[in-house]
XYZ file of C-alpha atoms in Angstrom:
62
model
C -0.441 -0.329 0.167
C 1.683 3.491 -1.543
C 1.565 7.049 1.098
C -1.756 7.921 -1.035
C -3.894 4.348 -0.207
C -2.918 5.088 3.068
C -4.389 9.167 3.394
C -7.504 7.745 1.793
C -8.703 5.424 5.076
C -11.848 7.266 6.957
C -10.926 7.511 10.231
C -12.983 7.524 13.059
C -13.277 10.975 14.679
C -15.904 13.059 17.262
C -18.854 14.977 16.703
C -19.955 17.744 18.191
C -23.800 18.789 17.386
C -24.792 22.560 19.045
C -28.536 22.761 18.219
C -30.233 25.524 19.935
C -33.391 24.510 22.021
C -36.882 25.774 21.337
C -36.672 28.602 24.163
C -35.114 32.013 22.530
C -31.119 32.479 23.571
C -32.022 35.965 24.677
C -35.281 35.215 27.123
C -32.844 31.753 28.645
C -30.061 34.937 28.687
C -32.355 37.463 30.074
C -32.688 34.122 33.257
C -29.262 34.369 33.263
C -28.254 37.801 34.230
C -31.730 38.693 36.420
C -30.666 35.359 37.962
C -26.887 37.117 38.219
C -28.035 40.440 38.889
C -30.314 38.530 42.333
C -27.155 36.758 43.396
C -24.424 39.188 43.558
C -22.640 36.649 41.151
C -21.388 38.887 37.877
C -23.012 38.457 34.675
C -19.861 36.999 33.173
C -19.589 34.167 35.769
C -23.952 32.993 34.557
C -24.008 33.744 30.716
C -22.234 30.518 30.050
C -23.791 28.764 31.656
C -27.145 30.292 30.354
C -25.234 29.445 27.007
C -25.201 25.371 28.329
C -28.570 25.758 29.058
C -30.340 26.585 25.843
C -28.725 24.756 23.623
C -28.594 20.588 22.918
C -24.839 19.229 23.350
C -25.069 16.327 20.975
C -21.999 13.924 20.531
C -21.411 11.271 18.241
C -18.422 9.293 17.410
C -18.565 8.814 13.880
């Protein structure tokens, strides 16, 4: 088998899919910002968590 044939072999890979949930991102982001104001935490700490809540993460090994 030459070098070109070896490079054409399909390899297993990891696919990460982020799909938005049914609720609008602005509503969830606003809820996260409101939660940060009520709890006294900086919004920069809460907004990544609000992003993770607003998307559906699917990890697949192909």
